[in-house]
Amino acid sequence: MTAPASCPFCGSPAAPGDSVCRVCGAALGQGGATALLTLPPGTSLQGGQYVLDRVLGQGGFGITYDARDTRLGMRVAVKELFVDGSTRRGLNVVPPLSQGAEVFAATRRGFLEEAQVLARFGDPSIVRVLNYFEEHGTAYLVMEFLEGETLGEAIVKRGPLPPLVAAQVADSVAHALEVVHAAGLLHRDIKPDNIFLHRTGRIVLIDFGSVRAFDSGKTVSHTRLVTPGYAPLEQYSSAAKFGPYTDLYALGATLFHALTGQMPPAATDLSLGTPLPPLPAATPSNLREAVLSCMAPRIEQRPQSAQALRRILRGEGGAKVAPAPAPPPRVQPQPVRPVPVPPAPVPSPQSGGKASGGKADREMQKRLRELAKQAQREAKRQTRRPPPPAPVPLPPPLPLPPSPVPQRDGTLGRRMVVLAATLLGALAGGALVFQTPEWQVLPSPEVSVLAGAGAGAVAGLVLGLLLWWALPVVLPVFAAGVVYGVSQNLGYRPPTVIAASVAAIVASLILMRLIRRI
């Protein structure tokens, strides 16, 4: 293997045949991008307090190393902030061109702020943070070293988890999310590879490299982070209403994978009607309800908090979950092949080392059997509890009184106008005949007066109906004309006359509205 002409880390000249740099000790083999981007074994940080041994994993946000704390004499995991696209100049990190120095500086500040929050948790279900600092132009996070395997690795090795063990995982991770959400943070990347099964039996939530703050019920902007099969619909958008239900969807999808051995369909496919494969028949009803409610496509149909999910897991039924919409028409599902967990090139960045060999597998299987027995004992204790009192039926509600039929607006006003016009027409017709000089010489003067009154009433009725329908036009014109004439006679100037006419039109419209509402 031919060595490069210079060291890719410190830039020092390298002689032919050198396998390591004589200045910085970096490996000079052409092993690919990983060998050029990760820090070489033996690199020391914080003035020699931490010495790196090997790479444990590399993800989109950083590289995790197996390291030694020389002061405390203990094994630790060190995570280096190293976003996709970054390079090195010597040991220093050079941010990608797509970010630039300012954006990377903000990312580094956020990384350290989140490290401070994680350091305050101190919960056994969350990976413990021991230290954090800046060096080589980036930031570092020192965590406890975990021995065991991830949930994803356990599924690949031994297949689906027993339902009672899956319930233990569900409750432990829900408790971890309860702590994280109480701090105003979202994990955003719950999946089998980010749940660690410690050899002592601890179930630990790891890899907080994607954590972000959230404001419940409000639309906020986040960098898109989508892990198909585990990410809910809102994570496909860079601006959406994120909340605890976002992480709970991913936890439900993770539990589905643990119970069935199959990666669930993507949330986009489920929203378009792709059926979810059935859970095993042996799945307890409370665990089944927890998985299906968490994986609801709509936000309001999921548990709204980790506490609500834990109530479902305990069988208390305390979650506020909206009823699901009517399912799409049934179609004959195609046979689903088991989808194994996609093997990562390296272990999860947050995870620690793994016990290797048959002895570690036997220890893990023994611990899983102990978890199953513990869950069975807990289930028996749950069954011994007295059942809740039967609900008392409520009396049927009293019938509501019939609602009165609303009267049509303007009926009374129209009748009054038509009646007034009819009476005026009758009086006018009778008076007209009465004022005729020849009325006394008619054969029947009284009959003639009545006939005139009748004709006037008919004419008044017709005119009243016409007036009612023409009122919106006639009344404003009439009012404007009267005011215009009076204003002219009083000698007002044209602007005053026009203003008074407009005011008369407005007043007539208001009056007409009042008349029609009677």
Short mmCIF file of C-alpha atoms in Angstrom, two decimals:
data_model
loop_
_atom_site.label_atom_id
_atom_site.label_comp_id
_atom_site.label_asym_id
_atom_site.label_seq_id
_atom_site.Cartn_x
_atom_site.Cartn_y
_atom_site.Cartn_z
CA MET A 1 0.00 0.00 0.00
CA THR A 2 1.58 3.30 -1.08
CA ALA A 3 1.51 6.12 1.44
CA PRO A 4 0.37 9.57 0.34
CA ALA A 5 2.92 12.30 -0.23
CA SER A 6 1.73 14.19 2.86
CA CYS A 7 -0.33 13.53 5.98
CA PRO A 8 -4.05 14.30 5.39
CA PHE A 9 -4.34 15.48 9.02
CA CYS A 10 -1.37 17.72 9.79
CA GLY A 11 -0.02 18.19 6.25
CA SER A 12 3.47 17.02 7.22
CA PRO A 13 5.58 15.30 4.52
CA ALA A 14 5.35 11.49 4.56
CA ALA A 15 8.14 9.24 3.34
CA PRO A 16 7.36 6.27 1.09
CA GLY A 17 6.44 3.23 3.13
CA ASP A 18 5.27 5.18 6.20
CA SER A 19 2.08 3.72 7.62
CA VAL A 20 1.62 6.47 10.23
CA CYS A 21 2.53 10.14 10.27
CA ARG A 22 5.83 10.80 12.09
CA VAL A 23 4.46 14.12 13.41
CA CYS A 24 0.85 13.52 14.53
CA GLY A 25 0.65 9.71 14.44
CA ALA A 26 -2.30 9.61 12.01
CA ALA A 27 -2.84 6.48 9.90
CA LEU A 28 -1.66 7.04 6.33
CA GLY A 29 -3.35 4.04 4.69
CA GLN A 30 -5.79 4.73 1.89
CA GLY A 31 -8.71 3.18 3.70
CA GLY A 32 -11.36 5.43 2.31
CA ALA A 33 -13.15 8.54 3.52
CA THR A 34 -13.70 7.21 7.05
CA ALA A 35 -9.95 6.86 7.67
CA LEU A 36 -9.43 10.41 6.47
CA LEU A 37 -12.32 11.98 8.41
CA THR A 38 -12.16 10.30 11.80
CA LEU A 39 -9.56 11.12 14.40
CA PRO A 40 -6.74 8.55 14.57
CA PRO A 41 -6.38 6.20 17.57
CA GLY A 42 -4.34 7.72 20.36
CA THR A 43 -5.59 11.26 19.77
CA SER A 44 -5.88 13.09 23.08
CA LEU A 45 -8.45 15.73 24.00
CA GLN A 46 -8.74 18.23 26.86
CA GLY A 47 -5.06 18.26 27.60
CA GLY A 48 -4.74 14.49 27.65
CA GLN A 49 -7.74 13.73 29.88
CA TYR A 50 -9.46 11.74 27.12
CA VAL A 51 -7.56 9.40 24.79
CA LEU A 52 -9.40 7.96 21.79
CA ASP A 53 -9.09 4.22 21.09
CA ARG A 54 -11.41 3.41 18.16
CA VAL A 55 -14.50 4.56 16.27
CA LEU A 56 -17.80 3.24 17.62
CA GLY A 57 -20.13 4.81 15.09
CA GLN A 58 -20.72 7.66 12.70
CA GLY A 59 -24.00 9.36 11.82
CA GLY A 60 -25.27 12.47 10.12
CA PHE A 61 -24.41 14.73 13.06
CA GLY A 62 -21.25 13.29 14.54
CA ILE A 63 -18.69 10.56 15.19
CA THR A 64 -18.60 8.55 18.43
CA TYR A 65 -15.33 7.15 19.78
CA ASP A 66 -14.45 4.56 22.39
CA ALA A 67 -12.12 6.45 24.73
CA ARG A 68 -10.42 6.40 28.13
CA ASP A 69 -10.71 9.01 30.86
CA THR A 70 -7.13 9.03 32.13
CA ARG A 71 -7.96 11.04 35.26
CA LEU A 72 -10.84 8.88 36.47
CA GLY A 73 -9.48 5.67 35.01
CA MET A 74 -12.75 4.72 33.34
CA ARG A 75 -14.01 3.90 29.86
CA VAL A 76 -16.16 6.57 28.20
CA ALA A 77 -17.78 7.35 24.85
CA VAL A 78 -16.83 10.66 23.21
CA LYS A 79 -19.06 12.15 20.53
CA GLU A 80 -17.57 14.70 18.14
CA LEU A 81 -19.84 17.19 16.32
CA PHE A 82 -19.08 16.39 12.68
CA VAL A 83 -22.02 17.11 10.37
CA ASP A 84 -22.34 15.55 6.94
CA GLY A 85 -20.06 17.19 4.40
CA SER A 86 -17.44 18.34 6.91
CA THR A 87 -13.72 17.81 6.29
CA ARG A 88 -10.53 18.22 8.30
CA ARG A 89 -7.50 20.43 8.11
CA GLY A 90 -5.11 18.61 10.38
CA LEU A 91 -7.17 17.71 13.44
CA ASN A 92 -9.46 20.73 13.05
CA VAL A 93 -12.97 20.33 11.64
CA VAL A 94 -13.84 22.36 8.55
CA PRO A 95 -17.62 22.85 8.19
CA PRO A 96 -19.28 22.00 4.87
CA LEU A 97 -19.59 24.73 2.27
CA SER A 98 -23.38 24.43 2.42
CA GLN A 99 -23.34 25.70 6.01
CA GLY A 100 -20.53 28.18 6.28
CA ALA A 101 -18.77 29.36 9.41
CA GLU A 102 -21.74 31.26 10.91
CA VAL A 103 -24.23 28.43 10.51
CA PHE A 104 -21.76 25.89 11.88
CA ALA A 105 -21.05 28.17 14.86
CA ALA A 106 -24.79 28.25 15.62
CA THR A 107 -24.92 24.46 15.28
CA ARG A 108 -22.01 24.16 17.69
CA ARG A 109 -23.71 26.43 20.24
CA GLY A 110 -26.90 24.40 19.99
CA PHE A 111 -24.91 21.17 20.44
CA LEU A 112 -23.37 22.50 23.68
CA GLU A 113 -26.68 23.90 24.98
CA GLU A 114 -28.37 20.55 24.43
CA ALA A 115 -25.43 18.86 26.16
CA GLN A 116 -26.06 21.05 29.20
CA VAL A 117 -29.71 19.99 29.26
CA LEU A 118 -28.84 16.30 28.91
CA ALA A 119 -26.27 16.59 31.69
CA ARG A 120 -29.04 17.75 34.04
CA PHE A 121 -31.33 14.79 33.39
CA GLY A 122 -29.55 12.19 35.50
CA ASP A 123 -32.18 9.55 34.68
CA PRO A 124 -31.13 5.89 34.26
CA SER A 125 -33.33 5.56 31.15
CA ILE A 126 -31.32 8.29 29.36
CA VAL A 127 -27.65 8.04 28.44
CA ARG A 128 -25.62 9.91 31.07
CA VAL A 129 -23.54 12.94 30.02
CA LEU A 130 -20.27 13.37 31.93
CA ASN A 131 -18.63 16.37 30.25
CA TYR A 132 -18.73 18.65 27.20
CA PHE A 133 -16.20 21.06 25.72
CA GLU A 134 -14.92 22.75 22.52
CA GLU A 135 -11.72 21.81 20.73
CA HIS A 136 -10.40 21.51 17.15
CA GLY A 137 -13.00 23.99 15.92
CA THR A 138 -15.93 21.79 16.98
CA ALA A 139 -17.64 20.48 20.13
CA TYR A 140 -17.38 17.22 22.05
CA LEU A 141 -19.73 15.34 24.35
CA VAL A 142 -18.43 12.78 26.87
CA MET A 143 -20.93 10.08 27.87
CA GLU A 144 -21.01 6.90 29.90
CA PHE A 145 -19.82 3.82 28.02
CA LEU A 146 -22.66 1.34 27.47
CA GLU A 147 -22.06 -2.39 27.13
CA GLY A 148 -24.70 -4.46 25.39
CA GLU A 149 -26.53 -4.09 22.09
CA THR A 150 -29.17 -1.95 20.46
CA LEU A 151 -32.76 -3.08 20.08
CA GLY A 152 -32.22 -3.23 16.32
CA GLU A 153 -29.30 -5.62 16.72
CA ALA A 154 -31.33 -7.79 19.12
CA ILE A 155 -34.15 -8.08 16.55
CA VAL A 156 -31.71 -9.09 13.82
CA LYS A 157 -30.07 -11.73 16.02
CA ARG A 158 -33.09 -13.23 17.80
CA GLY A 159 -36.16 -12.09 15.88
CA PRO A 160 -39.24 -10.36 17.31
CA LEU A 161 -39.34 -9.64 21.03
CA PRO A 162 -41.80 -11.45 23.31
CA PRO A 163 -44.79 -9.12 23.93
CA LEU A 164 -44.04 -8.79 27.65
CA VAL A 165 -40.44 -7.75 26.95
CA ALA A 166 -41.68 -5.28 24.31
CA ALA A 167 -44.01 -3.83 26.96
CA GLN A 168 -41.00 -3.32 29.25
CA VAL A 169 -39.18 -1.50 26.45
CA ALA A 170 -42.26 0.62 25.75
CA ASP A 171 -42.68 1.71 29.36
CA SER A 172 -38.98 2.49 29.84
CA VAL A 173 -38.68 4.56 26.65
CA ALA A 174 -41.99 6.33 27.40
CA HIS A 175 -40.57 7.28 30.80
CA ALA A 176 -37.41 8.62 29.13
CA LEU A 177 -39.53 10.69 26.72
CA GLU A 178 -41.56 11.98 29.65
CA VAL A 179 -38.33 13.42 31.11
CA VAL A 180 -37.13 14.79 27.75
CA HIS A 181 -40.47 16.42 26.88
CA ALA A 182 -40.74 18.01 30.33
CA ALA A 183 -37.53 19.88 29.45
CA GLY A 184 -39.19 21.24 26.27
CA LEU A 185 -37.20 19.00 23.91
CA LEU A 186 -38.02 16.43 21.23
CA HIS A 187 -35.73 13.49 20.47
CA ARG A 188 -36.92 13.32 16.81
CA ASP A 189 -35.08 10.07 15.99
CA ILE A 190 -36.67 7.24 17.99
CA LYS A 191 -35.91 3.93 16.26
CA PRO A 192 -34.57 0.46 17.21
CA ASP A 193 -30.94 1.53 16.69
CA ASN A 194 -31.34 4.35 19.25
CA ILE A 195 -32.67 2.16 22.08
CA PHE A 196 -29.87 0.38 23.92
CA LEU A 197 -30.29 -2.86 25.89
CA HIS A 198 -27.58 -2.73 28.54
CA ARG A 199 -26.11 -6.02 29.72
CA THR A 200 -27.35 -5.19 33.25
CA GLY A 201 -30.95 -4.96 32.06
CA ARG A 202 -31.21 -1.18 31.72
CA ILE A 203 -33.12 0.07 28.70
CA VAL A 204 -31.48 3.34 27.65
CA LEU A 205 -32.52 5.98 25.13
CA ILE A 206 -29.43 7.15 23.21
CA ASP A 207 -28.35 9.41 20.31
CA PHE A 208 -29.63 12.90 21.11
CA GLY A 209 -27.86 14.44 18.12
CA SER A 210 -31.18 15.42 16.51
CA VAL A 211 -32.84 16.86 19.62
CA ARG A 212 -34.71 20.16 19.14
CA ALA A 213 -36.85 22.42 21.30
CA PHE A 214 -40.60 22.52 20.64
CA ASP A 215 -43.49 24.85 21.47
CA SER A 216 -46.58 22.71 21.87
CA GLY A 217 -49.47 23.67 19.59
CA LYS A 218 -47.43 26.19 17.58
CA THR A 219 -45.90 25.88 14.15
CA VAL A 220 -42.10 25.98 14.33
CA SER A 221 -39.31 25.46 11.81
CA HIS A 222 -36.92 22.52 12.17
CA THR A 223 -34.36 20.92 9.93
CA ARG A 224 -36.10 18.06 8.15
CA LEU A 225 -35.19 14.69 9.63
CA VAL A 226 -37.00 11.70 8.14
CA THR A 227 -36.31 8.06 8.97
CA PRO A 228 -38.82 6.22 6.74
CA GLY A 229 -41.02 3.88 8.71
CA TYR A 230 -40.52 5.72 12.00
CA ALA A 231 -41.04 9.43 11.17
CA PRO A 232 -44.62 10.79 11.36
CA LEU A 233 -46.14 12.96 8.66
CA GLU A 234 -45.23 16.24 10.38
CA GLN A 235 -41.50 15.41 10.17
CA TYR A 236 -41.73 15.40 6.38
CA SER A 237 -42.21 19.18 6.61
CA SER A 238 -39.66 21.73 7.77
CA ALA A 239 -42.39 23.82 9.45
CA ALA A 240 -45.17 22.04 11.32
CA LYS A 241 -46.78 21.63 14.74
CA PHE A 242 -44.31 19.37 16.51
CA GLY A 243 -45.02 17.99 19.95
CA PRO A 244 -44.69 14.93 22.21
CA TYR A 245 -46.96 13.07 19.79
CA THR A 246 -44.14 13.33 17.19
CA ASP A 247 -41.81 11.15 19.28
CA LEU A 248 -44.70 8.88 20.32
CA TYR A 249 -45.42 7.99 16.68
CA ALA A 250 -41.79 6.90 16.27
CA LEU A 251 -41.99 4.88 19.50
CA GLY A 252 -45.16 3.14 18.28
CA ALA A 253 -43.45 2.30 14.98
CA THR A 254 -40.41 0.98 16.89
CA LEU A 255 -42.63 -1.25 19.05
CA PHE A 256 -44.39 -2.50 15.91
CA HIS A 257 -40.98 -3.47 14.49
CA ALA A 258 -40.00 -5.16 17.77
CA LEU A 259 -43.23 -7.20 17.91
CA THR A 260 -43.42 -8.23 14.25
CA GLY A 261 -39.80 -8.18 13.08
CA GLN A 262 -40.92 -5.99 10.17
CA MET A 263 -40.21 -2.33 9.57
CA PRO A 264 -43.61 -0.57 9.39
CA PRO A 265 -44.77 1.19 6.21
CA ALA A 266 -43.90 4.87 5.91
CA ALA A 267 -46.40 7.34 7.37
CA THR A 268 -47.03 8.73 3.88
CA ASP A 269 -48.07 5.26 2.67
CA LEU A 270 -50.34 4.71 5.69
CA SER A 271 -52.07 8.04 5.08
CA LEU A 272 -52.80 6.93 1.49
CA GLY A 273 -54.50 3.72 2.64
CA THR A 274 -51.68 1.17 2.80
CA PRO A 275 -52.83 -1.35 5.45
CA LEU A 276 -50.69 -1.90 8.52
CA PRO A 277 -49.73 -5.58 8.85
CA PRO A 278 -51.41 -7.22 11.87
CA LEU A 279 -49.68 -7.51 15.22
CA PRO A 280 -49.07 -11.00 16.65
CA ALA A 281 -52.18 -12.59 18.15
CA ALA A 282 -50.42 -12.93 21.53
CA THR A 283 -49.99 -9.14 21.85
CA PRO A 284 -51.81 -7.95 25.01
CA SER A 285 -54.74 -5.61 24.38
CA ASN A 286 -53.18 -2.65 26.20
CA LEU A 287 -49.91 -2.98 24.24
CA ARG A 288 -51.87 -3.36 21.00
CA GLU A 289 -53.86 -0.21 21.77
CA ALA A 290 -50.65 1.67 22.61
CA VAL A 291 -48.97 0.76 19.30
CA LEU A 292 -51.97 1.46 17.08
CA SER A 293 -52.90 4.74 18.78
CA CYS A 294 -49.31 6.02 18.59
CA MET A 295 -49.17 5.20 14.87
CA ALA A 296 -52.34 7.11 13.99
CA PRO A 297 -51.56 9.36 10.97
CA ARG A 298 -53.48 12.34 12.44
CA ILE A 299 -51.93 14.18 15.38
CA GLU A 300 -55.15 14.46 17.41
CA GLN A 301 -55.71 10.68 17.25
CA ARG A 302 -52.43 9.89 19.05
CA PRO A 303 -51.72 10.08 22.78
CA GLN A 304 -50.83 13.68 23.49
CA SER A 305 -48.18 12.96 26.12
CA ALA A 306 -45.86 10.22 27.30
CA GLN A 307 -47.90 10.05 30.53
CA ALA A 308 -51.03 9.24 28.49
CA LEU A 309 -49.16 6.47 26.68
CA ARG A 310 -47.99 4.95 29.97
CA ARG A 311 -51.60 4.95 31.21
CA ILE A 312 -52.58 2.93 28.14
CA LEU A 313 -49.72 0.50 28.77
CA ARG A 314 -50.92 0.04 32.36
CA GLY A 315 -54.45 -0.62 31.13
CA GLU A 316 -55.88 2.48 32.79
CA GLY A 317 -57.36 3.86 29.57
CA GLY A 318 -56.53 7.45 30.47
CA ALA A 319 -55.42 8.62 27.05
CA LYS A 320 -57.45 11.22 25.20
CA VAL A 321 -57.45 9.70 21.74
CA ALA A 322 -59.93 10.82 19.11
CA PRO A 323 -61.86 8.11 17.26
CA ALA A 324 -60.21 6.97 14.08
CA PRO A 325 -61.93 7.78 10.77
CA ALA A 326 -63.74 5.11 8.82
CA PRO A 327 -61.20 2.72 7.30
CA PRO A 328 -60.77 2.60 3.53
CA PRO A 329 -62.40 -0.25 1.59
CA ARG A 330 -60.74 -3.56 2.34
CA VAL A 331 -58.38 -4.86 -0.30
CA GLN A 332 -56.62 -8.16 -0.40
CA PRO A 333 -53.23 -7.41 1.17
CA GLN A 334 -50.15 -8.58 -0.61
CA PRO A 335 -47.95 -10.97 1.35
CA VAL A 336 -45.46 -8.93 3.34
CA ARG A 337 -41.89 -10.09 3.54
CA PRO A 338 -40.06 -9.55 6.80
CA VAL A 339 -37.86 -6.50 6.43
CA PRO A 340 -34.69 -6.81 8.51
CA VAL A 341 -33.19 -3.80 10.19
CA PRO A 342 -30.89 -2.20 7.60
CA PRO A 343 -27.36 -2.87 8.87
CA ALA A 344 -25.53 0.34 9.54
CA PRO A 345 -21.91 0.50 8.49
CA VAL A 346 -21.05 1.08 12.15
CA PRO A 347 -22.96 0.96 15.44
CA SER A 348 -25.17 3.82 16.61
CA PRO A 349 -23.14 6.95 17.32
CA GLN A 350 -24.44 7.36 20.89
CA SER A 351 -24.09 3.75 21.86
CA GLY A 352 -21.14 2.38 23.71
CA GLY A 353 -19.29 -0.85 23.09
CA LYS A 354 -20.88 -4.24 22.70
CA ALA A 355 -20.05 -7.44 24.49
CA SER A 356 -18.91 -9.82 21.79
CA GLY A 357 -19.01 -13.58 21.38
CA GLY A 358 -21.37 -16.34 22.51
CA LYS A 359 -21.00 -15.42 26.17
CA ALA A 360 -22.52 -11.97 25.56
CA ASP A 361 -25.42 -13.50 23.63
CA ARG A 362 -26.09 -15.95 26.44
CA GLU A 363 -26.04 -13.12 28.98
CA MET A 364 -28.46 -11.05 26.89
CA GLN A 365 -30.85 -14.00 26.40
CA LYS A 366 -30.76 -14.67 30.14
CA ARG A 367 -31.57 -11.03 30.85
CA LEU A 368 -34.46 -11.04 28.36
CA ARG A 369 -35.89 -14.13 30.08
CA GLU A 370 -35.63 -12.33 33.42
CA LEU A 371 -37.45 -9.33 31.94
CA ALA A 372 -40.21 -11.60 30.64
CA LYS A 373 -40.63 -13.24 34.07
CA GLN A 374 -40.72 -9.84 35.74
CA ALA A 375 -43.38 -8.66 33.28
CA GLN A 376 -45.45 -11.80 33.95
CA ARG A 377 -45.34 -11.16 37.70
CA GLU A 378 -46.42 -7.57 37.11
CA ALA A 379 -49.29 -8.78 34.89
CA LYS A 380 -50.46 -11.16 37.65
CA ARG A 381 -50.43 -8.32 40.18
CA GLN A 382 -52.49 -6.24 37.79
CA THR A 383 -55.11 -9.01 37.51
CA ARG A 384 -55.43 -9.26 41.30
CA ARG A 385 -56.56 -5.67 41.58
CA PRO A 386 -60.34 -5.28 42.12
CA PRO A 387 -62.17 -4.30 38.97
CA PRO A 388 -63.47 -0.75 38.79
CA PRO A 389 -67.16 -0.24 39.75
CA ALA A 390 -69.62 -0.73 36.96
CA PRO A 391 -70.84 2.53 35.46
CA VAL A 392 -74.30 3.66 36.57
CA PRO A 393 -76.59 4.18 33.58
CA LEU A 394 -77.85 7.72 33.25
CA PRO A 395 -81.60 8.42 32.79
CA PRO A 396 -82.64 9.18 29.24
CA PRO A 397 -82.62 12.89 28.45
CA LEU A 398 -85.93 14.75 28.51
CA PRO A 399 -87.34 15.63 25.09
CA LEU A 400 -86.64 19.17 24.06
CA PRO A 401 -89.65 21.44 23.48
CA PRO A 402 -90.40 22.09 19.83
CA SER A 403 -88.70 25.16 18.53
CA PRO A 404 -91.08 27.89 17.41
CA VAL A 405 -91.24 28.42 13.70
CA PRO A 406 -89.50 31.72 13.04
CA GLN A 407 -91.72 34.33 11.46
CA ARG A 408 -90.54 35.69 8.20
CA ASP A 409 -88.97 39.10 8.51
CA GLY A 410 -91.15 41.96 7.25
CA THR A 411 -94.50 40.12 7.23
CA LEU A 412 -96.15 42.43 9.78
CA GLY A 413 -94.68 45.56 8.23
CA ARG A 414 -95.90 44.58 4.78
CA ARG A 415 -99.39 43.94 6.12
CA MET A 416 -99.46 47.31 7.86
CA VAL A 417 -98.35 49.17 4.74
CA VAL A 418 -100.83 47.32 2.50
CA LEU A 419 -103.66 47.76 5.05
CA ALA A 420 -102.93 51.48 5.41
CA ALA A 421 -102.88 51.92 1.64
CA THR A 422 -106.17 50.00 1.31
CA LEU A 423 -107.89 52.14 3.98
CA LEU A 424 -106.58 55.35 2.45
CA GLY A 425 -107.74 54.18 -0.97
CA ALA A 426 -111.21 53.38 0.38
CA LEU A 427 -111.48 56.78 2.10
CA ALA A 428 -110.18 58.54 -0.99
CA GLY A 429 -112.62 56.72 -3.28
CA GLY A 430 -115.60 57.40 -1.02
CA ALA A 431 -114.63 61.04 -0.54
CA LEU A 432 -114.18 61.49 -4.27
CA VAL A 433 -117.71 60.28 -4.94
CA PHE A 434 -119.03 62.30 -2.00
CA GLN A 435 -117.47 65.49 -3.37
CA THR A 436 -119.02 64.95 -6.80
CA PRO A 437 -121.89 67.49 -7.18
CA GLU A 438 -124.10 64.96 -8.88
CA TRP A 439 -123.90 62.33 -6.13
CA GLN A 440 -127.22 63.45 -4.55
CA VAL A 441 -129.16 63.06 -7.82
CA LEU A 442 -127.97 59.52 -8.38
CA PRO A 443 -130.61 56.80 -7.92
CA SER A 444 -128.83 55.39 -4.84
CA PRO A 445 -126.29 57.87 -3.46
CA GLU A 446 -125.30 55.65 -0.48
CA VAL A 447 -124.58 52.73 -2.78
CA SER A 448 -122.54 55.00 -5.03
CA VAL A 449 -120.40 56.14 -2.10
CA LEU A 450 -119.82 52.52 -1.03
CA ALA A 451 -118.97 51.55 -4.60
CA GLY A 452 -116.44 54.39 -4.77
CA ALA A 453 -114.97 53.32 -1.45
CA GLY A 454 -114.67 49.73 -2.67
CA ALA A 455 -113.00 50.79 -5.89
CA GLY A 456 -110.65 53.00 -3.88
CA ALA A 457 -109.85 50.08 -1.53
CA VAL A 458 -108.95 47.84 -4.47
CA ALA A 459 -106.83 50.58 -5.97
CA GLY A 460 -105.20 51.19 -2.56
CA LEU A 461 -104.47 47.46 -2.18
CA VAL A 462 -102.75 47.34 -5.55
CA LEU A 463 -100.85 50.54 -4.89
CA GLY A 464 -99.88 49.31 -1.40
CA LEU A 465 -98.40 46.10 -2.79
CA LEU A 466 -96.58 48.06 -5.48
CA LEU A 467 -95.38 50.55 -2.86
CA TRP A 468 -94.04 47.74 -0.62
CA TRP A 469 -91.96 46.22 -3.38
CA ALA A 470 -90.91 49.63 -4.75
CA LEU A 471 -90.17 51.00 -1.27
CA PRO A 472 -86.36 50.46 -1.49
CA VAL A 473 -86.31 52.71 -4.58
CA VAL A 474 -89.23 55.07 -4.02
CA LEU A 475 -88.54 56.00 -0.39
CA PRO A 476 -84.90 57.15 -0.87
CA VAL A 477 -85.81 59.07 -4.05
CA PHE A 478 -88.82 60.68 -2.38
CA ALA A 479 -86.84 61.64 0.72
CA ALA A 480 -83.97 63.05 -1.32
CA GLY A 481 -86.38 65.05 -3.49
CA VAL A 482 -88.22 66.55 -0.52
CA VAL A 483 -85.01 67.51 1.27
CA TYR A 484 -83.52 68.87 -1.95
CA GLY A 485 -86.55 71.10 -2.56
CA VAL A 486 -86.72 72.37 1.01
CA SER A 487 -82.98 73.08 1.04
CA GLN A 488 -83.23 75.02 -2.23
CA ASN A 489 -86.14 77.08 -0.91
CA LEU A 490 -84.20 77.90 2.25
CA GLY A 491 -81.31 79.21 0.13
CA TYR A 492 -78.62 76.69 1.20
CA ARG A 493 -75.48 76.39 -0.90
CA PRO A 494 -75.09 73.41 -3.29
CA PRO A 495 -72.65 71.43 -1.04
CA THR A 496 -75.09 71.71 1.85
CA VAL A 497 -78.01 70.73 -0.38
CA ILE A 498 -76.17 67.66 -1.67
CA ALA A 499 -75.08 66.62 1.83
CA ALA A 500 -78.61 66.99 3.14
CA SER A 501 -79.98 64.91 0.24
CA VAL A 502 -77.46 62.13 0.88
CA ALA A 503 -78.32 62.17 4.59
CA ALA A 504 -81.99 61.88 3.68
CA ILE A 505 -81.26 58.86 1.48
CA VAL A 506 -79.32 57.16 4.30
CA ALA A 507 -82.06 57.93 6.83
CA SER A 508 -84.71 56.58 4.46
CA LEU A 509 -82.76 53.36 3.97
CA ILE A 510 -82.47 52.93 7.75
CA LEU A 511 -86.19 53.63 8.12
CA MET A 512 -87.01 51.17 5.36
CA ARG A 513 -84.86 48.53 7.09
CA LEU A 514 -86.71 49.11 10.36
CA ILE A 515 -90.08 48.89 8.62
CA ARG A 516 -89.16 45.63 6.92
CA ARG A 517 -88.00 44.11 10.24
CA ILE A 518 -91.34 44.77 11.95
#
